[in-house]
Short mmCIF file of C-alpha atoms in Angstrom, two decimals:
data_model
loop_
_atom_site.label_atom_id
_atom_site.label_comp_id
_atom_site.label_asym_id
_atom_site.label_seq_id
_atom_site.Cartn_x
_atom_site.Cartn_y
_atom_site.Cartn_z
CA UNK A 158 6.36 -36.57 15.06
CA UNK A 159 7.21 -32.91 14.65
CA UNK A 160 6.79 -31.23 11.27
CA UNK A 161 8.79 -28.10 10.51
CA UNK A 162 7.61 -25.83 7.69
CA UNK A 163 10.75 -24.16 6.44
CA UNK A 164 12.95 -22.69 3.73
CA UNK A 165 16.49 -24.11 3.49
CA UNK A 166 18.13 -20.65 3.48
CA UNK A 167 15.90 -18.94 6.02
CA UNK A 168 18.23 -18.24 8.97
CA UNK A 169 15.36 -18.54 11.48
CA UNK A 170 14.49 -21.98 10.06
CA UNK A 171 18.13 -23.05 10.16
CA UNK A 172 18.28 -21.97 13.80
CA UNK A 173 15.37 -24.28 14.65
CA UNK A 174 16.87 -27.12 12.59
CA UNK A 175 20.08 -26.78 14.63
CA UNK A 176 18.06 -26.89 17.85
CA UNK A 177 16.16 -29.98 16.68
CA UNK A 178 19.45 -31.71 15.84
CA UNK A 179 21.12 -30.72 19.13
CA UNK A 180 18.12 -31.91 21.14
CA UNK A 181 17.78 -35.08 19.06
CA UNK A 182 14.17 -34.41 18.03
CA UNK A 183 12.89 -36.67 15.27
CA UNK A 184 11.23 -34.44 12.69
CA UNK A 185 10.13 -34.00 9.12
CA UNK A 186 10.92 -30.94 7.01
CA UNK A 187 8.27 -29.49 4.72
CA UNK A 188 9.34 -26.87 2.21
CA UNK A 189 7.00 -23.86 2.29
CA UNK A 190 7.23 -21.10 -0.31
CA UNK A 191 5.93 -18.55 2.16
CA UNK A 192 5.82 -15.77 -0.44
CA UNK A 193 3.03 -17.66 -2.21
CA UNK A 194 0.81 -17.14 0.88
CA UNK A 195 -0.82 -20.57 0.53
CA UNK A 196 -4.22 -20.63 2.18
CA UNK A 197 -3.48 -23.60 4.45
CA UNK A 198 -0.24 -21.93 5.53
CA UNK A 199 -1.94 -18.61 6.30
CA UNK A 200 -4.45 -20.50 8.45
CA UNK A 201 -1.51 -21.74 10.53
CA UNK A 202 0.31 -18.43 10.55
CA UNK A 203 -1.50 -15.29 9.35
CA UNK A 204 1.84 -13.46 9.40
CA UNK A 205 2.98 -15.84 6.60
CA UNK A 206 6.45 -16.12 8.11
CA UNK A 207 8.69 -19.13 8.75
CA UNK A 208 9.38 -21.32 10.64
CA UNK A 209 6.18 -22.99 11.82
CA UNK A 210 6.20 -26.28 13.75
CA UNK A 211 3.36 -28.74 14.28
CA UNK A 212 3.73 -31.66 16.66
CA UNK A 213 1.41 -34.67 16.58
CA UNK A 214 -1.32 -32.73 14.76
CA UNK A 215 -1.42 -30.21 17.62
CA UNK A 216 -1.86 -26.47 17.10
CA UNK A 217 0.89 -24.68 15.15
CA UNK A 218 3.85 -23.28 17.07
CA UNK A 219 4.70 -20.13 15.17
CA UNK A 220 8.00 -18.30 14.92
CA UNK A 221 11.57 -19.13 15.88
CA UNK A 222 11.34 -17.59 19.37
CA UNK A 223 8.17 -19.46 20.40
CA UNK A 224 9.46 -22.72 18.83
CA UNK A 225 12.73 -22.39 20.72
CA UNK A 226 10.86 -21.91 24.02
CA UNK A 227 8.50 -24.77 23.16
CA UNK A 228 11.36 -27.18 22.42
CA UNK A 229 13.15 -26.14 25.57
CA UNK A 230 10.00 -26.54 27.68
CA UNK A 231 9.23 -29.98 26.26
CA UNK A 232 12.81 -31.34 25.90
CA UNK A 233 15.23 -28.98 27.66
CA UNK A 234 15.21 -30.52 31.11
CA UNK A 235 16.10 -33.95 29.73
CA UNK A 236 19.25 -32.54 28.10
CA UNK A 237 21.01 -32.08 31.43
CA UNK A 238 24.33 -30.29 30.92
CA UNK A 239 23.64 -29.95 27.22
CA UNK A 240 20.55 -27.81 27.69
CA UNK A 241 20.75 -24.76 25.42
CA UNK A 242 18.93 -22.46 27.86
CA UNK A 243 20.88 -21.56 31.01
CA UNK A 244 19.29 -22.12 34.43
CA UNK A 245 19.65 -18.69 36.02
CA UNK A 246 17.06 -16.05 35.04
CA UNK A 247 19.82 -13.48 34.40
CA UNK A 248 21.62 -15.81 32.00
CA UNK A 249 18.37 -16.79 30.36
CA UNK A 250 17.67 -13.09 29.79
CA UNK A 251 21.07 -12.62 28.16
CA UNK A 252 20.50 -15.67 25.95
CA UNK A 253 17.09 -14.36 24.86
CA UNK A 254 18.47 -10.85 24.25
CA UNK A 255 21.08 -12.27 21.89
CA UNK A 256 18.64 -14.60 20.13
CA UNK A 257 16.44 -11.55 19.44
CA UNK A 258 19.49 -9.54 18.41
CA UNK A 259 20.53 -12.10 15.81
CA UNK A 260 17.14 -13.27 14.53
CA UNK A 261 15.62 -9.79 14.36
CA UNK A 262 18.19 -7.01 14.33
CA UNK A 263 21.06 -8.78 12.53
CA UNK A 264 18.57 -10.31 10.12
CA UNK A 265 16.68 -7.08 9.40
CA UNK A 266 19.81 -4.98 9.01
CA UNK A 267 21.99 -7.39 7.07
CA UNK A 268 21.41 -11.11 6.59
CA UNK A 269 17.73 -10.92 5.60
CA UNK A 270 18.61 -8.60 2.72
CA UNK A 271 21.28 -10.97 1.37
CA UNK A 272 18.90 -13.90 1.53
CA UNK A 273 15.99 -12.02 0.01
CA UNK A 274 17.93 -10.27 -2.76
CA UNK A 275 20.30 -13.09 -3.70
CA UNK A 276 18.35 -16.29 -2.96
CA UNK A 277 14.57 -15.84 -2.65
CA UNK A 278 14.34 -13.47 -5.62
CA UNK A 279 15.92 -16.16 -7.83
CA UNK A 280 12.94 -18.38 -7.19
CA UNK A 281 10.10 -15.89 -6.80
CA UNK A 282 8.04 -15.06 -9.89
CA UNK A 283 8.45 -11.48 -11.11
CA UNK A 284 4.83 -10.71 -10.13
CA UNK A 285 5.66 -11.62 -6.52
CA UNK A 286 8.79 -9.47 -6.43
CA UNK A 287 11.34 -11.85 -7.95
CA UNK A 288 14.17 -10.71 -10.22
CA UNK A 289 17.67 -9.32 -10.05
CA UNK A 290 19.09 -8.21 -6.67
CA UNK A 291 19.02 -4.49 -5.84
CA UNK A 292 22.62 -3.37 -5.56
CA UNK A 293 21.81 -0.40 -3.29
CA UNK A 294 20.16 -2.74 -0.78
CA UNK A 295 23.13 -5.13 -0.88
CA UNK A 296 25.54 -2.24 -0.35
CA UNK A 297 23.65 -1.09 2.74
CA UNK A 298 23.48 -4.66 4.06
CA UNK A 299 27.26 -5.05 3.63
CA UNK A 300 27.91 -1.84 5.55
CA UNK A 301 25.60 -3.00 8.35
CA UNK A 302 27.22 -6.43 8.36
CA UNK A 303 30.59 -4.88 9.19
CA UNK A 304 29.09 -3.23 12.31
CA UNK A 305 27.55 -6.53 13.36
CA UNK A 306 30.82 -8.41 12.81
CA UNK A 307 32.54 -5.94 15.13
CA UNK A 308 29.97 -6.62 17.85
CA UNK A 309 30.34 -10.38 17.38
CA UNK A 310 34.11 -9.97 17.48
CA UNK A 311 33.77 -8.19 20.84
CA UNK A 312 31.48 -10.93 22.19
CA UNK A 313 33.62 -13.84 20.99
CA UNK A 314 36.84 -12.17 22.20
CA UNK A 315 35.49 -11.70 25.74
CA UNK A 316 33.33 -14.80 26.26
CA UNK A 317 33.76 -18.52 25.71
CA UNK A 318 30.37 -18.73 23.96
CA UNK A 319 28.19 -15.78 22.92
CA UNK A 320 26.00 -15.65 26.02
CA UNK A 321 28.66 -16.78 28.49
CA UNK A 322 30.49 -19.95 29.48
CA UNK A 323 28.20 -22.49 27.84
CA UNK A 324 26.82 -23.11 24.38
CA UNK A 325 23.29 -21.66 24.27
CA UNK A 326 20.50 -20.89 21.83
CA UNK A 327 22.27 -17.58 21.17
CA UNK A 328 25.21 -19.36 19.49
CA UNK A 329 22.91 -21.38 17.24
CA UNK A 330 20.88 -18.29 16.26
CA UNK A 331 24.03 -16.36 15.35
CA UNK A 332 25.56 -19.34 13.52
CA UNK A 333 22.36 -19.89 11.53
CA UNK A 334 22.40 -16.28 10.34
CA UNK A 335 26.12 -16.42 9.55
CA UNK A 336 25.79 -19.70 7.64
CA UNK A 337 23.45 -18.12 5.05
CA UNK A 338 25.74 -15.11 4.76
CA UNK A 339 28.77 -17.36 4.37
CA UNK A 340 27.12 -19.46 1.65
CA UNK A 341 26.90 -16.26 -0.38
CA UNK A 342 30.54 -15.35 0.34
CA UNK A 343 29.46 -12.15 2.11
CA UNK A 344 31.27 -12.64 5.44
CA UNK A 345 34.44 -10.51 5.82
CA UNK A 346 36.33 -13.24 7.68
CA UNK A 347 39.75 -11.57 7.50
CA UNK A 348 38.80 -8.89 10.07
CA UNK A 349 37.06 -11.26 12.46
CA UNK A 350 39.57 -13.61 14.00
CA UNK A 351 37.60 -14.49 17.14
CA UNK A 352 34.30 -14.86 15.30
CA UNK A 353 36.05 -17.22 12.91
CA UNK A 354 37.40 -19.41 15.71
CA UNK A 355 33.99 -19.48 17.41
CA UNK A 356 32.18 -20.24 14.13
CA UNK A 357 34.63 -23.07 13.28
CA UNK A 358 33.75 -24.69 16.62
CA UNK A 359 30.01 -24.45 15.94
CA UNK A 360 30.34 -25.55 12.33
CA UNK A 361 32.15 -28.77 13.27
CA UNK A 362 29.22 -29.93 15.41
CA UNK A 363 27.26 -32.85 13.95
CA UNK A 364 24.08 -30.72 14.07
CA UNK A 365 25.56 -28.48 11.38
CA UNK A 366 26.19 -31.21 8.80
CA UNK A 367 22.82 -31.27 7.08
CA UNK A 368 22.88 -27.48 6.63
CA UNK A 369 26.32 -27.53 5.03
CA UNK A 370 25.25 -30.20 2.53
CA UNK A 371 22.54 -27.99 1.01
CA UNK A 372 23.19 -26.08 -2.18
CA UNK A 373 21.22 -23.83 -4.51
CA UNK A 374 20.97 -24.66 -8.19
CA UNK A 375 22.99 -22.15 -10.20
CA UNK A 376 24.47 -20.54 -7.10
CA UNK A 377 27.34 -22.63 -5.67
CA UNK A 378 28.52 -21.92 -2.12
CA UNK A 379 31.56 -19.80 -1.35
CA UNK A 380 34.82 -21.77 -0.86
CA UNK A 381 34.70 -21.23 2.93
CA UNK A 382 31.13 -22.52 3.31
CA UNK A 383 31.62 -26.22 3.97
CA UNK A 384 35.32 -26.06 4.82
CA UNK A 385 35.75 -26.77 8.53
CA UNK A 386 39.26 -25.23 8.47
CA UNK A 387 38.36 -22.12 6.47
CA UNK B 14 14.16 -3.07 43.67
CA UNK B 15 13.60 -3.25 39.94
CA UNK B 16 14.41 -0.25 37.76
CA UNK B 17 12.70 0.08 34.40
CA UNK B 18 14.26 2.36 31.79
CA UNK B 19 11.35 3.52 29.67
CA UNK B 20 9.48 6.07 27.57
CA UNK B 21 5.87 6.81 28.64
CA UNK B 22 4.48 6.30 25.13
CA UNK B 23 6.61 3.35 24.06
CA UNK B 24 4.11 0.49 23.68
CA UNK B 25 6.73 -2.13 24.64
CA UNK B 26 7.48 -0.18 27.84
CA UNK B 27 3.76 0.17 28.60
CA UNK B 28 3.42 -3.59 28.17
CA UNK B 29 6.08 -4.22 30.81
CA UNK B 30 4.55 -1.60 33.13
CA UNK B 31 1.22 -3.44 32.88
CA UNK B 32 2.96 -6.73 33.70
CA UNK B 33 4.74 -5.15 36.68
CA UNK B 34 1.42 -3.80 37.97
CA UNK B 35 -0.45 -7.10 37.44
CA UNK B 36 2.31 -9.06 39.19
CA UNK B 37 2.59 -6.47 41.98
CA UNK B 38 6.31 -5.82 41.44
CA UNK B 39 7.66 -2.79 43.29
CA UNK B 40 9.66 -0.77 40.79
CA UNK B 41 11.09 2.58 39.84
CA UNK B 42 10.67 4.16 36.41
CA UNK B 43 13.59 5.99 34.82
CA UNK B 44 12.92 8.05 31.72
CA UNK B 45 15.43 7.28 28.98
CA UNK B 46 15.60 9.36 25.80
CA UNK B 47 16.87 6.40 23.83
CA UNK B 48 17.37 8.45 20.67
CA UNK B 49 20.17 10.33 22.46
CA UNK B 50 22.14 7.06 22.64
CA UNK B 51 23.56 7.89 26.08
CA UNK B 52 26.83 6.07 26.68
CA UNK B 53 25.70 4.40 29.93
CA UNK B 54 22.51 3.27 28.23
CA UNK B 55 24.36 1.80 25.24
CA UNK B 56 26.54 -0.14 27.65
CA UNK B 57 23.36 -1.76 29.00
CA UNK B 58 21.80 -2.24 25.59
CA UNK B 59 23.89 -1.75 22.45
CA UNK B 60 20.68 -1.88 20.40
CA UNK B 61 19.62 1.37 22.15
CA UNK B 62 16.03 0.17 22.41
CA UNK B 63 13.57 0.22 25.29
CA UNK B 64 12.56 -1.21 27.72
CA UNK B 65 15.53 -2.29 29.82
CA UNK B 66 15.13 -3.59 33.38
CA UNK B 67 17.75 -3.86 36.12
CA UNK B 68 16.99 -5.68 39.35
CA UNK B 69 19.11 -5.21 42.50
CA UNK B 70 22.10 -3.96 40.49
CA UNK B 71 22.14 -7.22 38.52
CA UNK B 72 22.86 -7.41 34.79
CA UNK B 73 20.41 -5.62 32.47
CA UNK B 74 17.41 -7.54 31.21
CA UNK B 75 16.93 -6.18 27.70
CA UNK B 76 13.79 -6.03 25.59
CA UNK B 77 10.10 -6.59 26.29
CA UNK B 78 10.15 -10.31 25.40
CA UNK B 79 13.09 -11.21 27.65
CA UNK B 80 11.73 -8.99 30.48
CA UNK B 81 8.32 -10.69 30.21
CA UNK B 82 9.95 -14.13 30.47
CA UNK B 83 12.18 -12.94 33.31
CA UNK B 84 9.24 -11.60 35.32
CA UNK B 85 7.27 -14.76 34.70
CA UNK B 86 10.20 -16.97 35.71
CA UNK B 87 10.85 -15.03 38.89
CA UNK B 88 7.23 -14.18 39.86
CA UNK B 89 4.84 -16.17 37.67
CA UNK B 90 4.49 -19.29 39.76
CA UNK B 91 3.49 -17.28 42.84
CA UNK B 92 0.58 -15.71 40.90
CA UNK B 93 -1.41 -18.95 40.88
CA UNK B 94 -4.56 -18.51 38.77
CA UNK B 95 -3.52 -14.98 37.86
CA UNK B 96 -0.36 -16.06 36.09
CA UNK B 97 -0.18 -14.34 32.69
CA UNK B 98 1.59 -17.27 31.01
CA UNK B 99 -0.55 -20.40 30.51
CA UNK B 100 0.73 -23.74 31.78
CA UNK B 101 0.48 -25.90 28.66
CA UNK B 102 3.32 -25.58 26.10
CA UNK B 103 0.78 -25.22 23.24
CA UNK B 104 -0.97 -22.32 24.98
CA UNK B 105 2.34 -20.77 25.92
CA UNK B 106 3.34 -20.90 22.25
CA UNK B 107 0.11 -19.15 21.23
CA UNK B 108 0.67 -16.48 23.89
CA UNK B 109 4.22 -15.88 22.70
CA UNK B 110 3.14 -15.81 19.04
CA UNK B 111 0.65 -13.06 19.81
CA UNK B 112 3.05 -11.09 21.99
CA UNK B 113 5.50 -11.11 19.05
CA UNK B 114 2.68 -10.25 16.66
CA UNK B 115 1.69 -7.17 18.63
CA UNK B 116 5.07 -5.93 19.84
CA UNK B 117 6.86 -6.50 16.52
CA UNK B 118 4.49 -6.76 13.58
CA UNK B 119 1.66 -4.49 14.78
CA UNK B 120 4.22 -2.02 16.07
CA UNK B 121 6.38 -2.00 12.93
CA UNK B 122 3.45 -1.78 10.55
CA UNK B 123 1.26 0.71 12.40
CA UNK B 124 1.63 1.80 16.02
CA UNK B 125 5.38 2.48 15.97
CA UNK B 126 4.90 4.95 13.12
CA UNK B 127 2.19 6.88 15.00
CA UNK B 128 4.34 7.08 18.11
CA UNK B 129 7.49 8.04 16.23
CA UNK B 130 5.89 10.58 13.89
CA UNK B 131 3.43 12.17 16.29
CA UNK B 132 5.10 11.86 19.72
CA UNK B 133 8.86 11.22 19.64
CA UNK B 134 9.49 13.71 16.83
CA UNK B 135 7.93 16.46 18.94
CA UNK B 136 10.68 16.04 21.48
CA UNK B 137 13.63 15.00 19.32
CA UNK B 138 16.01 17.77 18.17
CA UNK B 139 15.93 18.34 14.39
CA UNK B 140 19.48 17.01 14.08
CA UNK B 141 18.33 13.70 15.53
CA UNK B 142 15.34 13.43 13.21
CA UNK B 143 12.77 15.54 15.06
CA UNK B 144 10.21 17.75 13.32
CA UNK B 145 6.80 17.54 11.70
CA UNK B 146 5.21 14.14 11.07
CA UNK B 147 5.48 12.66 7.57
CA UNK B 148 1.94 12.42 6.22
CA UNK B 149 2.77 9.60 3.77
CA UNK B 150 4.05 7.46 6.63
CA UNK B 151 0.94 8.19 8.71
CA UNK B 152 -1.32 7.30 5.76
CA UNK B 153 0.39 3.94 5.32
CA UNK B 154 0.22 3.27 9.07
CA UNK B 155 -3.53 4.03 9.06
CA UNK B 156 -4.12 1.60 6.19
CA UNK B 157 -2.13 -1.11 8.02
CA UNK B 158 -3.98 -0.38 11.25
CA UNK B 159 -7.30 -1.26 9.59
CA UNK B 160 -5.94 -4.71 8.64
CA UNK B 161 -4.71 -5.26 12.17
CA UNK B 162 -8.04 -4.16 13.65
CA UNK B 163 -9.78 -6.78 11.50
CA UNK B 164 -7.48 -9.48 12.84
CA UNK B 165 -8.07 -8.33 16.42
CA UNK B 166 -11.80 -8.24 15.73
CA UNK B 167 -11.59 -11.87 14.59
CA UNK B 168 -9.63 -12.88 17.69
CA UNK B 169 -11.86 -11.04 20.17
CA UNK B 170 -15.03 -12.32 18.48
CA UNK B 171 -13.96 -15.97 18.72
CA UNK B 172 -12.08 -16.08 22.03
CA UNK B 173 -12.68 -14.85 25.55
CA UNK B 174 -9.21 -13.31 25.74
CA UNK B 175 -6.75 -12.96 22.85
CA UNK B 176 -4.82 -16.19 23.43
CA UNK B 177 -7.75 -18.24 24.76
CA UNK B 178 -9.84 -18.50 27.89
CA UNK B 179 -7.61 -16.61 30.27
CA UNK B 180 -6.01 -13.20 30.41
CA UNK B 181 -2.39 -13.58 29.25
CA UNK B 182 0.63 -11.52 28.31
CA UNK B 183 -0.87 -11.32 24.80
CA UNK B 184 -3.76 -9.15 26.02
CA UNK B 185 -1.44 -6.76 27.80
CA UNK B 186 0.87 -6.49 24.77
CA UNK B 187 -2.06 -5.71 22.47
CA UNK B 188 -3.62 -3.27 24.93
CA UNK B 189 -0.32 -1.45 25.41
CA UNK B 190 -0.02 -0.93 21.65
CA UNK B 191 -3.65 0.15 21.36
CA UNK B 192 -3.41 2.58 24.27
CA UNK B 193 -0.76 4.67 22.49
CA UNK B 194 -2.80 4.59 19.28
CA UNK B 195 -5.94 5.58 21.17
CA UNK B 196 -4.22 8.50 22.90
CA UNK B 197 -3.62 9.93 19.43
CA UNK B 198 -7.23 9.30 18.37
CA UNK B 199 -6.09 6.93 15.62
CA UNK B 200 -8.19 3.86 16.52
CA UNK B 201 -11.23 3.33 14.23
CA UNK B 202 -13.46 2.12 17.09
CA UNK B 203 -16.71 2.22 15.14
CA UNK B 204 -15.79 -0.84 13.02
CA UNK B 205 -14.42 -2.88 15.89
CA UNK B 206 -17.19 -3.81 18.27
CA UNK B 207 -15.55 -6.88 19.83
CA UNK B 208 -12.15 -5.24 20.13
CA UNK B 209 -13.86 -2.35 21.90
CA UNK B 210 -15.58 -4.61 24.43
CA UNK B 211 -12.33 -6.50 25.05
CA UNK B 212 -10.32 -3.26 25.39
CA UNK B 213 -12.87 -1.78 27.82
CA UNK B 214 -12.38 -4.83 30.06
CA UNK B 215 -8.59 -4.47 30.02
CA UNK B 216 -8.70 -0.71 30.44
CA UNK B 217 -10.77 -0.93 33.61
CA UNK B 218 -8.13 -3.03 35.36
CA UNK B 219 -6.26 -1.20 38.15
CA UNK B 220 -2.97 -1.92 36.33
CA UNK B 221 -4.07 0.43 33.57
CA UNK B 222 -4.65 3.49 35.75
CA UNK B 223 -1.18 4.96 35.78
CA UNK B 224 -0.96 4.74 31.98
CA UNK B 225 -4.24 6.57 31.48
CA UNK B 226 -3.16 9.41 33.75
CA UNK B 227 -0.19 10.32 31.54
CA UNK B 228 -0.44 13.17 29.07
CA UNK B 229 1.84 14.93 26.62
CA UNK B 230 2.36 18.69 26.82
CA UNK B 231 0.65 20.34 23.86
CA UNK B 232 -0.97 17.10 22.69
CA UNK B 233 -4.06 16.26 24.73
CA UNK B 234 -5.46 12.71 24.57
CA UNK B 235 -8.42 11.79 22.37
CA UNK B 236 -11.83 11.88 24.12
CA UNK B 237 -11.98 8.06 24.27
CA UNK B 238 -8.54 7.68 25.88
CA UNK B 239 -9.32 7.72 29.58
CA UNK B 240 -13.07 7.10 29.27
CA UNK B 241 -13.83 3.60 30.57
CA UNK B 242 -17.21 3.64 28.76
CA UNK B 243 -15.97 4.97 25.43
#
């Protein structure tokens, strides 16, 4: 059995949950309030970041990138045509570039700020940095989001899936980041026709269902969030 | 032929240069002033970051992580015992965790600030952010560096190499980051006995030679930089 330490609105955790669902990996989710820096959690991951996976009491597999590679190495081959990592080294490189782009750059410049300011800070004690969102940070994140949407619009207008002809890890990474942004009603869908069509395709996959069912107490999702024909 | 777009004191680029040397890959280095955001460079990598590799006029392979995986996929198997990626998925995960730790976390919290403030800003025009280093940033980077040195001291005291028994990509990533820090005389060697012994072993490898020969006009290296018995 694989255990995934996660937060429901961490985009990197959602990415791994989508991979687990697509690859049909039986798993258990354990909620980790990573900002509390629990001792047992720090022993697994001194960086105190999520996600962390542990399989059959083995050593921790730390971080979305390493977990993605681990799942592909241990289950990818058996997926046949549905493998989320392409076969050719060039295509694999493009998939990995985009996964990094979305999980690091898109997250650091936009999505991570929305999640931190509008979701985590609701639950964090004041002494740990909780409280009201900083409007200057949200404004900057919204401006950055518009740049990122333009890049995604270019990718989805010129390719069938983000990294090329087939669905890959890159699509799930991008969709995981967008899903948190969309919950908060922060995605400017009206300017992003191709992104919208691409996201509707991803969102209707069975793997997405459990994510769309999650809500936050006192913060209902935007109307588009769980609507497959938004 | 493989072309690597790089900066001589970018730790991520130095990491890939070490990998290329260890794997015996014939290559050409092209200096890219990534802060100029050259149009042809942005077309290869819209994130405008280094390193970027291009092999035989193929598509660009972007970023140190994807280039590492690419080189291992295309050359790793032929290295036999000298392969820098372990065979077991658990050990591969630990190697990748540490590569991310050093290239992202260590770089963002410490090394990247030294390089940006003390090296890149020397060469960047004022309009692009060049000028004198910010002493508050350097102070924070030095404080963070001490935490990172303690973690490296723990790793090198308890393991033969950073990710376990064998030399892996993790050692080269850490050494690449340290080499830039050491050039600037910023490494507190006196408190880091095990890191020092480990680094001396890495530094004496032939792959390291071309890095140690590089200097910056007007900014000579610290006395320990190219001394193998520092």
